[in-house]
Each structure stands twice: as structure tokens, then as C-alpha cells.
């Protein structure tokens, strides 16, 4: 696990998915939440990844984009 993932877990994240290791991470996020979707998505990259965020976020969840879109 990468340092930033370990840090997120230490700060209280219940799960972390590193997109470098899991390219289809929206599917993995839905699996982790039994199909409900995630409450918070912190994005530090733009591009095609935004569509995966929309697919993975729960109803009423939040997507925070930091950086280039």
C-alpha cells in the first residue's frame, strides 16, 4: 500500500482504493459498499476518471476535485 493510502487510513478512511493498482476502481468501490456507493470521493486527477467517480458515488455523496479538471 502506498504512503498516501496508509495516511488516508490513519486519518479515518474506512477503505482506500489506489487507482494505479485498480484501474476499474468504481466497480471496486461499489463492491466495498454492497452497491450503495461511497459517501466521499477525493479526486486529485482529472480526465476520464470523473466518469468513474460519478458511477461510484452514493446518492447524496460528495466528489471533491482538487487540481486540474
PDB file of C-alpha atoms in Angstrom, residues 32-57:
ATOM      1  CA  UNK A  32     -16.875  -2.448  -0.974  1.00  0.00           C
ATOM      2  CA  UNK A  33     -20.210  -0.760  -0.266  1.00  0.00           C
ATOM      3  CA  UNK A  34     -22.514  -3.609  -1.348  1.00  0.00           C
ATOM      4  CA  UNK A  35     -23.660  -1.498  -4.310  1.00  0.00           C
ATOM      5  CA  UNK A  36     -24.605   1.588  -2.272  1.00  0.00           C
ATOM      6  CA  UNK A  37     -21.709   3.761  -3.448  1.00  0.00           C
ATOM      7  CA  UNK A  38     -19.251   5.816  -1.459  1.00  0.00           C
ATOM      8  CA  UNK A  39     -20.014   8.918   0.591  1.00  0.00           C
ATOM      9  CA  UNK A  40     -16.844  10.880  -0.208  1.00  0.00           C
ATOM     10  CA  UNK A  41     -14.531  10.779  -3.206  1.00  0.00           C
ATOM     11  CA  UNK A  42     -11.361  12.865  -3.137  1.00  0.00           C
ATOM     12  CA  UNK A  43     -10.017  13.333  -6.669  1.00  0.00           C
ATOM     13  CA  UNK A  44      -6.562  14.684  -7.305  1.00  0.00           C
ATOM     14  CA  UNK A  45      -6.549  13.969 -11.055  1.00  0.00           C
ATOM     15  CA  UNK A  46      -8.908  14.898 -13.875  1.00  0.00           C
ATOM     16  CA  UNK A  47      -9.737  13.331 -17.205  1.00  0.00           C
ATOM     17  CA  UNK A  48     -11.758  10.173 -17.756  1.00  0.00           C
ATOM     18  CA  UNK A  49     -11.599   9.403 -14.067  1.00  0.00           C
ATOM     19  CA  UNK A  50     -14.516  11.775 -13.404  1.00  0.00           C
ATOM     20  CA  UNK A  51     -16.994   9.367 -15.007  1.00  0.00           C
ATOM     21  CA  UNK A  52     -15.847   6.635 -12.625  1.00  0.00           C
ATOM     22  CA  UNK A  53     -16.393   8.995  -9.695  1.00  0.00           C
ATOM     23  CA  UNK A  54     -19.953   9.656 -10.844  1.00  0.00           C
ATOM     24  CA  UNK A  55     -20.558   5.903 -11.121  1.00  0.00           C
ATOM     25  CA  UNK A  56     -19.140   5.191  -7.658  1.00  0.00           C
ATOM     26  CA  UNK A  57     -20.635   7.982  -5.534  1.00  0.00           C
TER      27      UNK A  57
END
